[in-house]
Coordinates of C-alpha atoms and ligand atoms in Angstrom, one line a residue:
R1158 CA -17.7 -18.5 -9.9
R1159 CA -16.9 -15.4 -11.9
L1160 CA -17.0 -12.3 -9.8
D1161 CA -17.6 -9.0 -11.5
S1162 CA -15.1 -6.3 -10.5
R1163 CA -17.0 -3.5 -12.3
C1164 CA -18.2 -0.9 -9.8
G1165 CA -21.3 -1.7 -7.9
L1166 CA -21.4 -5.3 -8.9
S1167 CA -18.3 -6.5 -7.2
A1168 CA -18.8 -9.3 -4.7
G1169 CA -17.4 -9.0 -1.3
L1170 CA -18.1 -5.3 -0.8
L1171 CA -18.8 -4.2 2.8
G1172 CA -22.2 -2.7 2.8
E1173 CA -22.2 -0.4 5.7
S1174 CA -19.9 2.3 7.1
Q1175 CA -20.1 4.0 10.5
T1176 CA -18.9 7.3 9.3
P1177 CA -21.7 9.7 8.6
V1178 CA -21.7 11.3 5.1
H1179 CA -22.3 15.0 5.6
T1180 CA -24.4 16.7 3.0
E1181 CA -24.0 20.3 4.0
P1182 CA -21.7 22.3 1.8
M1183 CA -18.1 21.3 2.3
E1184 CA -16.9 24.9 1.7
G1185 CA -18.3 25.9 5.1
V1186 CA -16.0 23.4 6.9
Y1187 CA -12.9 23.0 4.7
E1188 CA -10.8 25.2 2.5
V1189 CA -9.8 23.0 -0.4
T1190 CA -6.4 23.9 -2.0
G1191 CA -4.0 22.2 -4.3
E1192 CA -4.1 18.8 -5.9
L1193 CA -2.0 16.0 -4.2
G1194 CA -2.6 13.2 -6.7
R1195 CA -5.2 11.5 -8.9
G1196 CA -6.2 8.1 -10.1
K1197 CA -8.9 6.8 -12.5
F1198 CA -11.9 7.9 -10.6
A1199 CA -10.5 10.0 -7.8
V1200 CA -8.8 13.3 -7.3
V1201 CA -7.0 14.0 -4.0
K1202 CA -6.7 17.6 -2.8
R1203 CA -5.1 19.2 0.2
C1204 CA -7.6 20.8 2.5
V1205 CA -7.6 22.7 5.7
E1206 CA -10.3 22.3 8.4
K1207 CA -11.4 25.9 9.1
A1208 CA -12.3 25.3 12.7
S1209 CA -9.0 23.6 13.7
G1210 CA -6.5 24.8 11.0
K1211 CA -5.6 21.1 10.6
V1212 CA -4.5 19.9 7.2
F1213 CA -6.2 16.8 5.6
A1214 CA -6.3 15.1 2.3
A1215 CA -9.7 15.2 0.6
K1216 CA -10.3 12.2 -1.8
F1217 CA -13.0 13.1 -4.2
L1218 CA -14.6 9.9 -5.5
R1219 CA -17.1 10.1 -8.3
K1220 CA -20.5 8.7 -7.4
R1221 CA -21.2 7.8 -11.1
R1222 CA -18.6 6.1 -13.2
R1223 CA -19.2 5.0 -16.8
G1224 CA -22.9 5.6 -16.2
R1225 CA -23.1 3.4 -13.1
D1226 CA -23.9 4.3 -9.5
C1227 CA -20.8 3.6 -7.6
R1228 CA -21.8 4.7 -4.2
A1229 CA -21.5 1.2 -2.8
E1230 CA -17.9 1.1 -3.8
V1231 CA -17.2 4.3 -1.9
I1232 CA -19.1 3.1 1.2
H1233 CA -17.0 -0.1 1.0
E1234 CA -13.7 1.9 0.9
M1235 CA -14.9 3.8 4.0
A1236 CA -15.9 0.6 5.8
V1237 CA -12.4 -0.9 5.1
L1238 CA -10.7 2.2 6.4
E1239 CA -12.8 1.9 9.6
L1240 CA -11.9 -1.7 10.1
A1241 CA -8.2 -0.6 9.8
R1242 CA -8.7 2.3 12.2
N1243 CA -6.4 0.9 14.9
N1244 CA -3.7 0.2 12.3
A1245 CA -1.1 3.0 12.7
R1246 CA 0.3 2.3 9.2
V1247 CA -3.0 3.0 7.5
V1248 CA -4.2 6.5 6.8
N1249 CA -7.1 7.5 9.1
L1250 CA -10.5 8.4 7.9
H1251 CA -11.5 11.7 9.6
S1252 CA -14.9 12.3 8.0
A1253 CA -16.9 12.2 4.8
H1254 CA -18.9 14.7 2.7
E1255 CA -21.2 14.5 -0.2
T1256 CA -21.3 16.9 -3.1
D1257 CA -23.4 16.7 -6.4
H1258 CA -20.9 14.5 -8.1
D1259 CA -18.6 13.1 -5.4
I1260 CA -18.3 11.5 -2.1
V1261 CA -15.3 13.1 -0.4
L1262 CA -13.2 11.2 2.1
I1263 CA -11.4 13.5 4.5
L1264 CA -8.2 11.6 5.2
E1265 CA -5.2 12.0 7.5
Y1266 CA -2.7 14.0 5.5
A1267 CA 0.5 12.2 4.5
A1268 CA 2.8 15.2 3.8
G1269 CA 5.8 13.3 2.5
G1270 CA 4.2 12.1 -0.8
E1271 CA 4.5 8.6 -2.4
I1272 CA 7.4 6.3 -1.9
F1273 CA 7.2 6.0 -5.7
D1274 CA 9.3 9.3 -5.7
L1275 CA 12.0 7.5 -3.7
C1276 CA 12.0 4.7 -6.3
V1277 CA 12.5 6.9 -9.3
S1278 CA 14.8 9.5 -7.7
E1279 CA 18.4 9.9 -8.9
E1280 CA 19.7 9.2 -5.5
M1281 CA 18.9 5.8 -4.1
L1282 CA 17.8 5.6 -0.5
P1283 CA 20.4 3.9 1.7
E1284 CA 19.4 0.3 2.5
P1285 CA 19.0 0.9 6.2
Q1286 CA 16.3 3.4 5.4
I1287 CA 14.7 1.1 2.8
T1288 CA 14.5 -1.7 5.3
R1289 CA 12.9 0.6 7.9
L1290 CA 10.2 1.5 5.3
I1291 CA 9.7 -2.2 4.4
R1292 CA 9.4 -3.1 8.1
Q1293 CA 6.7 -0.5 8.5
T1294 CA 4.9 -1.7 5.4
L1295 CA 5.0 -5.3 6.7
E1296 CA 3.6 -4.1 10.0
G1297 CA 0.7 -2.4 8.2
V1298 CA 0.1 -5.4 5.9
H1299 CA 0.4 -7.9 8.9
N1300 CA -2.3 -6.0 10.8
L1301 CA -4.6 -5.8 7.7
H1302 CA -4.2 -9.6 7.2
Q1303 CA -4.9 -10.2 10.9
S1304 CA -8.2 -8.5 10.3
N1305 CA -8.8 -10.7 7.2
L1306 CA -8.3 -7.7 5.0
V1307 CA -6.3 -7.8 1.8
H1308 CA -5.3 -4.6 0.1
L1309 CA -4.8 -5.9 -3.5
D1310 CA -3.4 -2.7 -4.8
L1311 CA -0.1 -2.3 -2.9
K1312 CA 2.3 -0.3 -5.0
P1313 CA 4.8 2.6 -4.5
Q1314 CA 2.0 5.1 -5.4
N1315 CA -0.2 3.8 -2.6
I1316 CA 2.5 3.9 0.2
L1317 CA 2.9 7.4 1.4
L1318 CA 5.2 9.1 3.9
T1319 CA 4.3 11.4 6.8
S1320 CA 7.3 13.6 5.8
Q1321 CA 9.7 13.6 2.9
L1322 CA 13.1 14.7 4.1
P1323 CA 14.2 12.8 5.9
P1324 CA 11.7 10.1 5.0
G1325 CA 9.1 9.8 7.8
D1326 CA 6.8 6.9 8.6
I1327 CA 4.8 5.1 6.0
K1328 CA 1.0 5.3 5.6
I1329 CA -0.9 2.9 3.4
V1330 CA -3.7 4.5 1.3
D1331 CA -6.2 3.6 -1.5
F1332 CA -8.5 0.8 -0.2
G1333 CA -10.7 0.9 -3.3
L1334 CA -9.7 -2.7 -4.3
A1335 CA -9.3 -4.0 -0.7
R1336 CA -11.5 -6.9 0.3
R1337 CA -12.4 -8.8 3.4
L1338 CA -11.5 -12.5 2.9
G1339 CA -13.8 -15.3 3.8
A1340 CA -17.0 -13.3 3.7
V1341 CA -18.1 -14.4 0.2
G1342 CA -16.1 -17.5 -0.3
E1343 CA -13.4 -17.4 -3.0
L1344 CA -12.2 -14.1 -4.3
R1345 CA -11.1 -13.8 -7.9
E1346 CA -10.8 -11.4 -10.7
I1347 CA -10.2 -8.1 -9.1
L1348 CA -7.5 -6.5 -11.1
G1349 CA -5.0 -4.0 -9.8
T1350 CA -2.2 -2.5 -11.9
P1351 CA -0.6 -5.3 -14.1
E1352 CA 2.9 -4.2 -13.2
Y1353 CA 2.3 -4.8 -9.5
V1354 CA -0.2 -7.7 -9.4
A1355 CA 0.6 -11.3 -8.6
P1356 CA 0.3 -14.1 -11.2
E1357 CA -2.8 -15.6 -9.5
V1358 CA -4.7 -12.4 -10.2
L1359 CA -3.8 -12.5 -13.9
N1360 CA -4.7 -16.1 -14.0
Y1361 CA -8.1 -15.7 -12.2
E1362 CA -7.0 -18.0 -9.4
P1363 CA -8.0 -17.5 -5.8
I1364 CA -6.7 -14.4 -4.1
T1365 CA -5.3 -14.7 -0.6
T1366 CA -3.1 -12.6 1.7
A1367 CA -0.1 -14.0 -0.2
T1368 CA -1.3 -11.8 -3.1
D1369 CA -0.3 -8.7 -1.1
M1370 CA 3.0 -10.3 -0.2
W1371 CA 3.9 -10.5 -3.9
S1372 CA 3.4 -6.7 -4.1
V1373 CA 5.6 -6.2 -1.1
G1374 CA 8.3 -8.0 -3.1
V1375 CA 7.8 -5.7 -6.1
I1376 CA 7.9 -2.6 -3.8
A1377 CA 11.2 -3.9 -2.2
Y1378 CA 12.6 -4.5 -5.7
M1379 CA 11.7 -1.0 -6.8
L1380 CA 13.2 0.7 -3.7
V1381 CA 16.6 -1.1 -4.0
T1382 CA 17.0 -0.9 -7.8
G1383 CA 14.8 2.0 -8.9
E1384 CA 13.3 -0.2 -11.6
S1385 CA 9.9 -1.9 -11.9
P1386 CA 10.6 -5.7 -12.1
F1387 CA 7.9 -6.7 -14.5
A1388 CA 7.2 -3.6 -16.6
G1389 CA 7.3 -4.5 -20.2
D1390 CA 7.0 -2.3 -23.3
D1391 CA 3.3 -3.0 -23.4
K1392 CA 0.5 -4.6 -21.3
Q1393 CA 1.0 -7.9 -23.0
E1394 CA 4.7 -8.1 -22.3
T1395 CA 4.1 -7.1 -18.6
Y1396 CA 1.5 -9.8 -18.2
L1397 CA 3.9 -12.4 -19.7
N1398 CA 6.7 -11.2 -17.4
V1399 CA 4.5 -11.5 -14.3
S1400 CA 3.1 -14.9 -15.2
Q1401 CA 6.5 -16.3 -16.0
V1402 CA 8.1 -14.5 -13.0
N1403 CA 10.6 -13.1 -15.4
V1404 CA 12.7 -11.0 -13.0
D1405 CA 16.1 -9.4 -13.7
Y1406 CA 18.5 -10.1 -10.9
S1407 CA 21.5 -9.2 -13.0
K1408 CA 24.7 -7.5 -11.7
E1409 CA 23.8 -4.2 -13.5
A1410 CA 20.6 -3.7 -11.7
F1411 CA 21.9 -5.1 -8.4
S1412 CA 25.5 -3.8 -8.3
K1413 CA 24.9 -1.8 -5.1
V1414 CA 22.3 -4.1 -3.6
S1415 CA 23.1 -6.5 -0.7
E1416 CA 22.8 -10.2 -1.0
L1417 CA 20.2 -10.3 1.8
A1418 CA 18.0 -7.8 -0.1
V1419 CA 18.1 -10.1 -3.2
D1420 CA 17.2 -13.1 -1.0
F1421 CA 14.3 -11.2 0.6
I1422 CA 12.9 -10.2 -2.8
Q1423 CA 13.4 -13.7 -4.3
K1424 CA 11.4 -15.3 -1.5
L1425 CA 8.4 -13.1 -2.3
L1426 CA 8.5 -13.1 -6.1
V1427 CA 7.5 -16.7 -6.5
K1428 CA 4.7 -18.0 -8.6
A1429 CA 2.9 -20.3 -6.1
P1430 CA 1.2 -18.1 -3.5
E1431 CA 1.5 -20.8 -0.8
D1432 CA 5.3 -20.7 -1.1
R1433 CA 5.5 -17.0 -0.3
P1434 CA 6.3 -16.0 3.3
T1435 CA 3.6 -14.3 5.3
A1436 CA 4.1 -10.7 6.6
A1437 CA 5.0 -12.1 10.0
E1438 CA 7.5 -14.5 8.5
C1439 CA 9.1 -11.7 6.4
M1440 CA 9.6 -9.7 9.6
T1441 CA 12.2 -12.2 10.8
H1442 CA 14.2 -12.0 7.5
P1443 CA 17.8 -11.0 8.4
W1444 CA 17.9 -8.2 5.7
L1445 CA 15.4 -6.2 7.7
W1446 CA 17.6 -6.3 10.9
Q1447 CA 21.1 -6.4 9.6
Q1448 CA 21.7 -2.6 10.2
Q1449 CA 21.3 -3.2 13.9
L1450 CA 24.6 -4.9 13.9
C1451 CA 26.8 -2.1 12.5
L1452 CA 27.4 1.3 14.0
S1453 CA 26.7 4.1 11.6
P1454 CA 26.1 7.9 12.0
E1455 CA 22.9 7.5 10.1
P1456 CA 20.2 8.6 12.7
M1457 CA 17.5 6.6 11.0
I1458 CA 19.0 3.3 12.1
I1459 CA 19.1 3.8 15.8
R1460 CA 15.4 4.0 16.0
P1461 CA 14.0 1.3 18.2
V1462 CA 13.7 -2.0 16.5
R1463 CA 10.2 -2.5 17.9
E1464 CA 8.2 0.5 17.0
R1465 CA 5.7 1.1 19.8
S1466 CA 3.1 3.0 17.8
C1467 CA 1.7 0.1 15.8
G1468 CA 0.9 -2.4 18.5
V1469 CA 2.7 -5.3 16.9
K1470 CA 5.4 -7.1 18.8
W1471 CA 7.9 -8.7 16.5
A1472 CA 10.3 -11.4 17.6
A1473 CA 13.4 -9.7 16.4
P1474 CA 16.0 -12.3 15.4
L1475 CA 18.8 -10.0 16.6
E1476 CA 19.3 -8.4 20.0
D1477 CA 16.9 -5.5 20.7
P1478 CA 18.6 -2.2 21.7
E1479 CA 15.6 -1.5 24.0
D1480 CA 16.5 -4.5 26.1
K1481 CA 19.9 -3.0 27.2
Ligands
LIG290 P1 -6.8 6.2 -6.5 O1 -7.8 5.2 -6.1 O2 -7.4 7.1 -7.6 O3 -5.4 5.6 -6.9 P2 -5.5 7.1 -4.1 O4 -6.2 7.0 -2.8 O5 -4.4 6.2 -4.4 O6 -6.6 7.2 -5.3 O7 -4.9 8.6 -4.2 C1 -4.3 9.1 -5.4 C2 -3.0 9.8 -5.0 O8 -3.3 10.9 -4.2 C3 -2.0 8.9 -4.2 O9 -1.2 8.1 -5.0 C4 -1.2 10.0 -3.4 O10 -0.3 10.6 -4.3 C5 -2.3 11.1 -3.2 N1 -2.9 10.9 -1.8 C6 -3.9 10.0 -1.5 N2 -4.2 10.0 -0.2 C7 -3.4 10.9 0.3 C8 -3.2 11.4 1.7 N3 -3.9 10.9 2.7 N4 -2.2 12.3 1.9 C9 -1.5 12.8 0.9 N5 -1.6 12.4 -0.4 C10 -2.5 11.5 -0.7
LIG291 MG1 -3.9 4.8 -5.8

């Protein structure tokens, strides 16, 4: 069955959200300030709740796009955020407002910006910090998958940080393409960004949780090399690179990258979704825990192996400092 991914017609949208959409003027409640980011149909601005002085991120989603009513898409995005409410690695939905043109999601503010900036910065992040961010991303993704949710648009622009320097904790954002698995049978044909999507998406094959795992591989690749593994000179070339899993693991790109990092990435960037490890399986990969073995002055690496905030207990393959 062909599923239409254009707004309002997509299959698998959640129809109801618990969060009331307030219609009284937003200006009374929030002071909206500078822009934080934007995508195709959304602008995200920093805002301050007047009553509390708390800072939030206001995501303005256009109700009409290309002449269509897209309210259902926005309600779906809210409903997914609600289902992920107990997931500490997902940005929290505080409230929602409606203006003439937009529905505005008032989201927990992630002050550290996108991990994309870490990927493209001159100075590469040390591997112990990269693995901490990947562990947190896997925790978030694992929790989503446990709830039968797939994100389908995981990329460095949609993984934010609570603070920038030193890098804080990750927060996953942008659930516009996220879907609940199982509700409508097979899920196909929802396109993310070609550079970051798995081959099965490009080939209109069934989408599963493994689709997100491919994206985790792309994100890990970008954090360690600073390069996008499949980006071609044009869309055509990118599609070809993805569907042929044409990845550069050459010495140039990987001169400063550990062998375990390469192994981790290679296990995820495989064509057959069923051959990719799950988020829980990834968590036991030695790359993610190797720093626990060496003593280093880097404060980041002596954080507890098991982070208590996210409610996931991982079977760490190495000894846990908390057990001492
Ligand atoms: P789109 O669906 O248009 O891609 P996103 O939800 O990804 O919208 O938001 C666009 C950008 O806005 C993000 O890539 C990020 O830079 C910024 N942004 C989104 N949510 C937040 C947030 N909660 N805190 C800080 N910045 C945010
Ligand atoms: Mg986005």
